[in-house]
């Protein structure tokens, strides 16, 4: 395994002298490019090609992703529809009574926390941009756009990745709980790599035009086969390269 960064010359084999080819200087295994690409190929064959045909408004995607934290897609989608149906503009969401906004999005869970996060985020966007729009992110580099988003209150790499990949046509990696679990079990990343760190490591290996394919395929694999409890290894197409299966 080799530790990679998005701008790393190590991708081209230009490792500094004395740098071990399978680990970082501290000897901690980080990412296995070969397994990442093998997984991408095998799961593309299993689940078919995936193409993002349409994009949401970036600010809509940001709020939806905040609502999706620690809940199901069904509940977050319903909470988002309730919010959009009750408030005619983002200004009205920002100026809403906290208790009213919490009640509106309650079906999405953690309503108090999410309501405050949404209003704080809208306030910062308005202060910094003078309008309720994130369309400008589409004109920034991936690095610049991610840095701007993760500077917002409570916005981490996963939420930023969703906005950039789904709404801005940027090759951003998204690592949710399913993808993080699968990546560690297969051995795409080291067992101690956090979900936040996995974003940069996997993004450096997956080809830009396959980022959405990787996200959807590994997500489906985690949901349908590689469950957190009792993974269905007997139906898994990745057993030959999976560290978890081989150890069992």
mmCIF file of C-alpha atoms in Angstrom:
data_model
loop_
_atom_site.group_PDB
_atom_site.id
_atom_site.type_symbol
_atom_site.label_atom_id
_atom_site.label_comp_id
_atom_site.label_asym_id
_atom_site.label_seq_id
_atom_site.Cartn_x
_atom_site.Cartn_y
_atom_site.Cartn_z
ATOM 1 C CA UNK A 1 0.000 0.000 0.000
ATOM 2 C CA UNK A 2 1.082 3.561 -0.571
ATOM 3 C CA UNK A 3 -0.001 6.865 0.876
ATOM 4 C CA UNK A 4 -1.311 9.114 -1.899
ATOM 5 C CA UNK A 5 -2.469 12.700 -2.199
ATOM 6 C CA UNK A 6 -4.454 14.272 -5.016
ATOM 7 C CA UNK A 7 -1.361 16.084 -6.286
ATOM 8 C CA UNK A 8 1.138 13.369 -5.403
ATOM 9 C CA UNK A 9 3.906 12.490 -7.844
ATOM 10 C CA UNK A 10 3.818 9.016 -6.295
ATOM 11 C CA UNK A 11 1.007 8.167 -8.697
ATOM 12 C CA UNK A 12 3.629 8.250 -11.455
ATOM 13 C CA UNK A 13 6.071 6.119 -9.545
ATOM 14 C CA UNK A 14 8.239 9.044 -8.485
ATOM 15 C CA UNK A 15 8.586 8.001 -4.853
ATOM 16 C CA UNK A 16 11.431 9.707 -2.997
ATOM 17 C CA UNK A 17 14.502 7.603 -2.318
ATOM 18 C CA UNK A 18 14.151 5.635 0.858
ATOM 19 C CA UNK A 19 10.338 5.745 0.757
ATOM 20 C CA UNK A 20 8.855 2.283 1.269
ATOM 21 C CA UNK A 21 6.551 1.405 -1.610
ATOM 22 C CA UNK A 22 3.900 -0.182 0.581
ATOM 23 C CA UNK A 23 3.513 2.296 3.423
ATOM 24 C CA UNK A 24 3.975 5.864 4.576
ATOM 25 C CA UNK A 25 7.106 6.954 6.458
ATOM 26 C CA UNK A 26 5.576 5.864 9.770
ATOM 27 C CA UNK A 27 4.930 2.379 8.391
ATOM 28 C CA UNK A 28 1.143 2.743 8.504
ATOM 29 C CA UNK A 29 -0.646 1.162 5.546
ATOM 30 C CA UNK A 30 -2.926 3.718 3.923
ATOM 31 C CA UNK A 31 -4.340 2.868 0.493
ATOM 32 C CA UNK A 32 -3.990 0.045 -2.029
ATOM 33 C CA UNK A 33 -4.467 1.468 -5.549
ATOM 34 C CA UNK A 34 -4.609 -1.966 -7.188
ATOM 35 C CA UNK A 35 -7.469 -3.112 -4.977
ATOM 36 C CA UNK A 36 -9.348 0.144 -5.507
ATOM 37 C CA UNK A 37 -9.242 -0.282 -9.290
ATOM 38 C CA UNK A 38 -10.018 -4.015 -9.094
ATOM 39 C CA UNK A 39 -13.045 -3.292 -6.914
ATOM 40 C CA UNK A 40 -14.219 -0.612 -9.327
ATOM 41 C CA UNK A 41 -13.999 -2.986 -12.290
ATOM 42 C CA UNK A 42 -15.663 -5.950 -10.568
ATOM 43 C CA UNK A 43 -18.539 -3.929 -9.110
ATOM 44 C CA UNK A 44 -19.115 -2.093 -12.379
ATOM 45 C CA UNK A 45 -19.668 -5.509 -13.962
ATOM 46 C CA UNK A 46 -21.921 -6.562 -11.065
ATOM 47 C CA UNK A 47 -24.124 -3.461 -10.814
ATOM 48 C CA UNK A 48 -23.744 -2.076 -14.321
ATOM 49 C CA UNK A 49 -22.530 1.326 -15.532
ATOM 50 C CA UNK A 50 -23.736 4.351 -13.581
ATOM 51 C CA UNK A 51 -24.029 7.851 -15.039
ATOM 52 C CA UNK A 52 -25.194 11.018 -13.302
ATOM 53 C CA UNK A 53 -27.767 12.360 -15.771
ATOM 54 C CA UNK A 54 -28.993 15.437 -13.910
ATOM 55 C CA UNK A 55 -27.736 17.721 -11.187
ATOM 56 C CA UNK A 56 -29.500 19.448 -8.309
ATOM 57 C CA UNK A 57 -29.008 23.051 -7.384
ATOM 58 C CA UNK A 58 -25.842 23.115 -5.201
ATOM 59 C CA UNK A 59 -27.546 24.820 -2.257
ATOM 60 C CA UNK A 60 -30.458 22.376 -2.426
ATOM 61 C CA UNK A 61 -27.946 19.526 -2.392
ATOM 62 C CA UNK A 62 -26.134 21.012 0.611
ATOM 63 C CA UNK A 63 -29.290 21.313 2.687
ATOM 64 C CA UNK A 64 -30.498 17.864 1.627
ATOM 65 C CA UNK A 65 -27.167 16.354 2.630
ATOM 66 C CA UNK A 66 -27.310 18.039 6.034
ATOM 67 C CA UNK A 67 -30.772 16.517 6.484
ATOM 68 C CA UNK A 68 -29.464 13.096 5.420
ATOM 69 C CA UNK A 69 -26.978 12.842 8.263
ATOM 70 C CA UNK A 70 -27.737 9.872 10.550
ATOM 71 C CA UNK A 71 -31.011 8.958 8.871
ATOM 72 C CA UNK A 72 -32.353 7.110 5.833
ATOM 73 C CA UNK A 73 -32.661 8.549 2.328
ATOM 74 C CA UNK A 74 -36.427 8.169 2.647
ATOM 75 C CA UNK A 75 -36.638 10.250 5.824
ATOM 76 C CA UNK A 76 -34.201 12.923 4.657
ATOM 77 C CA UNK A 77 -36.015 13.217 1.347
ATOM 78 C CA UNK A 78 -39.319 13.681 3.115
ATOM 79 C CA UNK A 79 -37.822 16.288 5.472
ATOM 80 C CA UNK A 80 -36.425 18.191 2.491
ATOM 81 C CA UNK A 81 -39.803 18.172 0.725
ATOM 82 C CA UNK A 82 -41.497 19.388 3.904
ATOM 83 C CA UNK A 83 -38.964 22.216 4.218
ATOM 84 C CA UNK A 84 -39.296 23.313 0.589
ATOM 85 C CA UNK A 85 -43.065 23.083 0.756
ATOM 86 C CA UNK A 86 -43.357 25.248 3.863
ATOM 87 C CA UNK A 87 -40.812 27.945 3.055
ATOM 88 C CA UNK A 88 -40.898 29.796 -0.293
ATOM 89 C CA UNK A 89 -37.253 30.919 -0.140
ATOM 90 C CA UNK A 90 -33.982 30.340 1.680
ATOM 91 C CA UNK A 91 -34.413 33.742 3.283
ATOM 92 C CA UNK A 92 -37.606 32.523 4.908
ATOM 93 C CA UNK A 93 -35.784 29.414 6.176
ATOM 94 C CA UNK A 94 -33.059 31.583 7.683
ATOM 95 C CA UNK A 95 -35.584 33.860 9.365
ATOM 96 C CA UNK A 96 -37.905 31.108 10.587
ATOM 97 C CA UNK A 97 -38.448 30.470 14.273
ATOM 98 C CA UNK A 98 -36.114 27.696 15.341
ATOM 99 C CA UNK A 99 -38.944 25.658 16.880
ATOM 100 C CA UNK A 100 -40.996 25.937 13.687
ATOM 101 C CA UNK A 101 -38.103 24.824 11.483
ATOM 102 C CA UNK A 102 -37.344 21.940 13.824
ATOM 103 C CA UNK A 103 -40.939 20.749 13.619
ATOM 104 C CA UNK A 104 -40.906 21.015 9.835
ATOM 105 C CA UNK A 105 -37.879 18.738 9.440
ATOM 106 C CA UNK A 106 -38.524 16.483 12.441
ATOM 107 C CA UNK A 107 -39.099 13.389 10.301
ATOM 108 C CA UNK A 108 -35.410 13.546 9.327
ATOM 109 C CA UNK A 109 -34.253 13.090 12.927
ATOM 110 C CA UNK A 110 -31.923 15.233 15.031
ATOM 111 C CA UNK A 111 -34.162 18.168 14.144
ATOM 112 C CA UNK A 112 -32.736 20.604 16.689
ATOM 113 C CA UNK A 113 -29.157 20.075 15.552
ATOM 114 C CA UNK A 114 -29.976 20.084 11.836
ATOM 115 C CA UNK A 115 -32.217 23.149 12.012
ATOM 116 C CA UNK A 116 -29.469 25.137 13.709
ATOM 117 C CA UNK A 117 -26.875 23.882 11.240
ATOM 118 C CA UNK A 118 -29.027 24.812 8.253
ATOM 119 C CA UNK A 119 -29.698 28.311 9.554
ATOM 120 C CA UNK A 120 -26.056 28.882 10.520
ATOM 121 C CA UNK A 121 -24.929 27.697 7.107
ATOM 122 C CA UNK A 122 -27.411 29.928 5.289
ATOM 123 C CA UNK A 123 -26.301 32.909 7.375
ATOM 124 C CA UNK A 124 -22.639 32.355 6.468
ATOM 125 C CA UNK A 125 -23.437 31.902 2.775
ATOM 126 C CA UNK A 126 -25.444 35.123 2.719
ATOM 127 C CA UNK A 127 -22.723 37.002 4.589
ATOM 128 C CA UNK A 128 -19.913 35.777 2.356
ATOM 129 C CA UNK A 129 -21.672 35.704 -1.008
ATOM 130 C CA UNK A 130 -24.450 38.280 -0.647
ATOM 131 C CA UNK A 131 -27.019 35.796 -1.978
ATOM 132 C CA UNK A 132 -28.395 32.336 -1.364
ATOM 133 C CA UNK A 133 -26.516 30.576 -4.136
ATOM 134 C CA UNK A 134 -23.600 28.179 -4.446
ATOM 135 C CA UNK A 135 -23.498 28.176 -8.237
ATOM 136 C CA UNK A 136 -20.057 29.800 -8.108
ATOM 137 C CA UNK A 137 -18.602 26.508 -6.862
ATOM 138 C CA UNK A 138 -18.942 25.086 -10.370
ATOM 139 C CA UNK A 139 -16.303 27.537 -11.569
ATOM 140 C CA UNK A 140 -13.742 26.689 -8.887
ATOM 141 C CA UNK A 141 -11.182 23.918 -8.848
ATOM 142 C CA UNK A 142 -12.068 20.842 -6.825
ATOM 143 C CA UNK A 143 -9.571 21.838 -4.134
ATOM 144 C CA UNK A 144 -10.896 25.398 -3.892
ATOM 145 C CA UNK A 145 -14.543 24.343 -3.877
ATOM 146 C CA UNK A 146 -13.992 21.726 -1.168
ATOM 147 C CA UNK A 147 -12.007 24.148 0.968
ATOM 148 C CA UNK A 148 -14.798 26.723 0.750
ATOM 149 C CA UNK A 149 -17.498 24.218 1.673
ATOM 150 C CA UNK A 150 -15.643 22.593 4.560
ATOM 151 C CA UNK A 151 -15.070 26.043 6.067
ATOM 152 C CA UNK A 152 -18.843 26.269 6.601
ATOM 153 C CA UNK A 153 -20.126 25.340 10.101
ATOM 154 C CA UNK A 154 -20.501 21.590 10.518
ATOM 155 C CA UNK A 155 -19.674 20.702 6.904
ATOM 156 C CA UNK A 156 -17.190 17.863 6.525
ATOM 157 C CA UNK A 157 -15.663 16.002 3.569
ATOM 158 C CA UNK A 158 -18.667 13.732 3.002
ATOM 159 C CA UNK A 159 -21.194 16.582 2.768
ATOM 160 C CA UNK A 160 -18.823 18.617 0.605
ATOM 161 C CA UNK A 161 -18.295 15.586 -1.636
ATOM 162 C CA UNK A 162 -22.032 15.151 -2.156
ATOM 163 C CA UNK A 163 -22.466 18.778 -3.189
ATOM 164 C CA UNK A 164 -19.480 18.753 -5.521
ATOM 165 C CA UNK A 165 -20.174 15.372 -7.135
ATOM 166 C CA UNK A 166 -23.962 15.504 -7.401
ATOM 167 C CA UNK A 167 -24.475 19.213 -8.078
ATOM 168 C CA UNK A 168 -21.234 20.665 -9.445
ATOM 169 C CA UNK A 169 -19.907 18.001 -11.826
ATOM 170 C CA UNK A 170 -16.703 17.746 -9.820
ATOM 171 C CA UNK A 171 -14.785 14.443 -9.429
ATOM 172 C CA UNK A 172 -15.178 14.441 -5.649
ATOM 173 C CA UNK A 173 -15.025 11.282 -3.556
ATOM 174 C CA UNK A 174 -17.881 10.575 -1.142
ATOM 175 C CA UNK A 175 -17.186 8.185 1.728
ATOM 176 C CA UNK A 176 -20.251 7.288 3.781
ATOM 177 C CA UNK A 177 -20.496 4.558 6.404
ATOM 178 C CA UNK A 178 -21.117 1.811 3.800
ATOM 179 C CA UNK A 179 -18.214 2.820 1.550
ATOM 180 C CA UNK A 180 -15.876 3.200 4.523
ATOM 181 C CA UNK A 181 -16.796 -0.276 5.787
ATOM 182 C CA UNK A 182 -16.352 -1.933 2.376
ATOM 183 C CA UNK A 183 -13.071 -0.131 1.683
ATOM 184 C CA UNK A 184 -11.577 -1.350 4.970
ATOM 185 C CA UNK A 185 -12.858 -4.910 4.626
ATOM 186 C CA UNK A 186 -11.574 -5.312 1.085
ATOM 187 C CA UNK A 187 -8.255 -3.717 2.018
ATOM 188 C CA UNK A 188 -8.579 -0.707 -0.267
ATOM 189 C CA UNK A 189 -7.557 1.373 2.739
ATOM 190 C CA UNK A 190 -5.826 0.491 5.970
ATOM 191 C CA UNK A 191 -7.886 -0.702 8.949
ATOM 192 C CA UNK A 192 -7.177 2.465 10.938
ATOM 193 C CA UNK A 193 -7.904 4.988 8.172
ATOM 194 C CA UNK A 194 -10.786 7.262 9.183
ATOM 195 C CA UNK A 195 -13.682 8.082 6.881
ATOM 196 C CA UNK A 196 -12.464 11.676 6.580
ATOM 197 C CA UNK A 197 -8.953 10.585 5.602
ATOM 198 C CA UNK A 198 -10.350 8.024 3.153
ATOM 199 C CA UNK A 199 -11.799 10.789 0.981
ATOM 200 C CA UNK A 200 -8.401 12.080 -0.133
ATOM 201 C CA UNK A 201 -6.784 8.646 -0.319
ATOM 202 C CA UNK A 202 -9.459 7.067 -2.527
ATOM 203 C CA UNK A 203 -9.966 10.218 -4.588
ATOM 204 C CA UNK A 204 -6.286 10.160 -5.548
ATOM 205 C CA UNK A 205 -6.650 6.676 -7.042
ATOM 206 C CA UNK A 206 -10.095 6.541 -8.670
ATOM 207 C CA UNK A 207 -10.123 8.057 -12.191
ATOM 208 C CA UNK A 208 -12.036 11.337 -12.350
ATOM 209 C CA UNK A 209 -14.575 10.011 -14.844
ATOM 210 C CA UNK A 210 -15.253 6.961 -12.633
ATOM 211 C CA UNK A 211 -15.832 8.780 -9.334
ATOM 212 C CA UNK A 212 -19.636 8.589 -9.505
ATOM 213 C CA UNK A 213 -19.444 4.977 -10.702
ATOM 214 C CA UNK A 214 -17.232 4.075 -7.742
ATOM 215 C CA UNK A 215 -19.512 5.808 -5.262
ATOM 216 C CA UNK A 216 -22.723 4.163 -6.450
ATOM 217 C CA UNK A 217 -21.238 0.693 -6.979
ATOM 218 C CA UNK A 218 -19.511 0.464 -3.591
ATOM 219 C CA UNK A 219 -22.530 2.001 -1.857
ATOM 220 C CA UNK A 220 -24.850 -0.606 -3.393
ATOM 221 C CA UNK A 221 -22.412 -3.366 -2.469
ATOM 222 C CA UNK A 222 -22.374 -2.176 1.129
ATOM 223 C CA UNK A 223 -26.145 -1.972 1.325
ATOM 224 C CA UNK A 224 -26.993 -5.203 -0.480
ATOM 225 C CA UNK A 225 -24.129 -7.587 0.260
ATOM 226 C CA UNK A 226 -21.393 -6.334 2.599
ATOM 227 C CA UNK A 227 -23.694 -5.583 5.538
ATOM 228 C CA UNK A 228 -22.334 -4.265 8.808
ATOM 229 C CA UNK A 229 -23.738 -7.346 10.548
ATOM 230 C CA UNK A 230 -23.646 -10.756 8.863
ATOM 231 C CA UNK A 231 -22.224 -9.797 5.439
ATOM 232 C CA UNK A 232 -23.460 -12.059 2.636
ATOM 233 C CA UNK A 233 -20.013 -13.309 1.622
ATOM 234 C CA UNK A 234 -21.567 -16.237 -0.251
ATOM 235 C CA UNK A 235 -22.974 -13.713 -2.774
ATOM 236 C CA UNK A 236 -19.956 -11.426 -2.895
ATOM 237 C CA UNK A 237 -18.034 -11.025 -6.179
ATOM 238 C CA UNK A 238 -15.022 -9.608 -4.328
ATOM 239 C CA UNK A 239 -14.018 -12.578 -2.176
ATOM 240 C CA UNK A 240 -10.787 -13.239 -4.088
ATOM 241 C CA UNK A 241 -9.414 -9.794 -3.229
ATOM 242 C CA UNK A 242 -11.154 -9.232 0.123
ATOM 243 C CA UNK A 243 -8.971 -9.202 3.243
ATOM 244 C CA UNK A 244 -11.997 -9.721 5.502
ATOM 245 C CA UNK A 245 -13.117 -12.850 3.626
ATOM 246 C CA UNK A 246 -9.613 -14.308 3.392
ATOM 247 C CA UNK A 247 -9.115 -13.834 7.126
ATOM 248 C CA UNK A 248 -12.331 -15.696 7.841
#
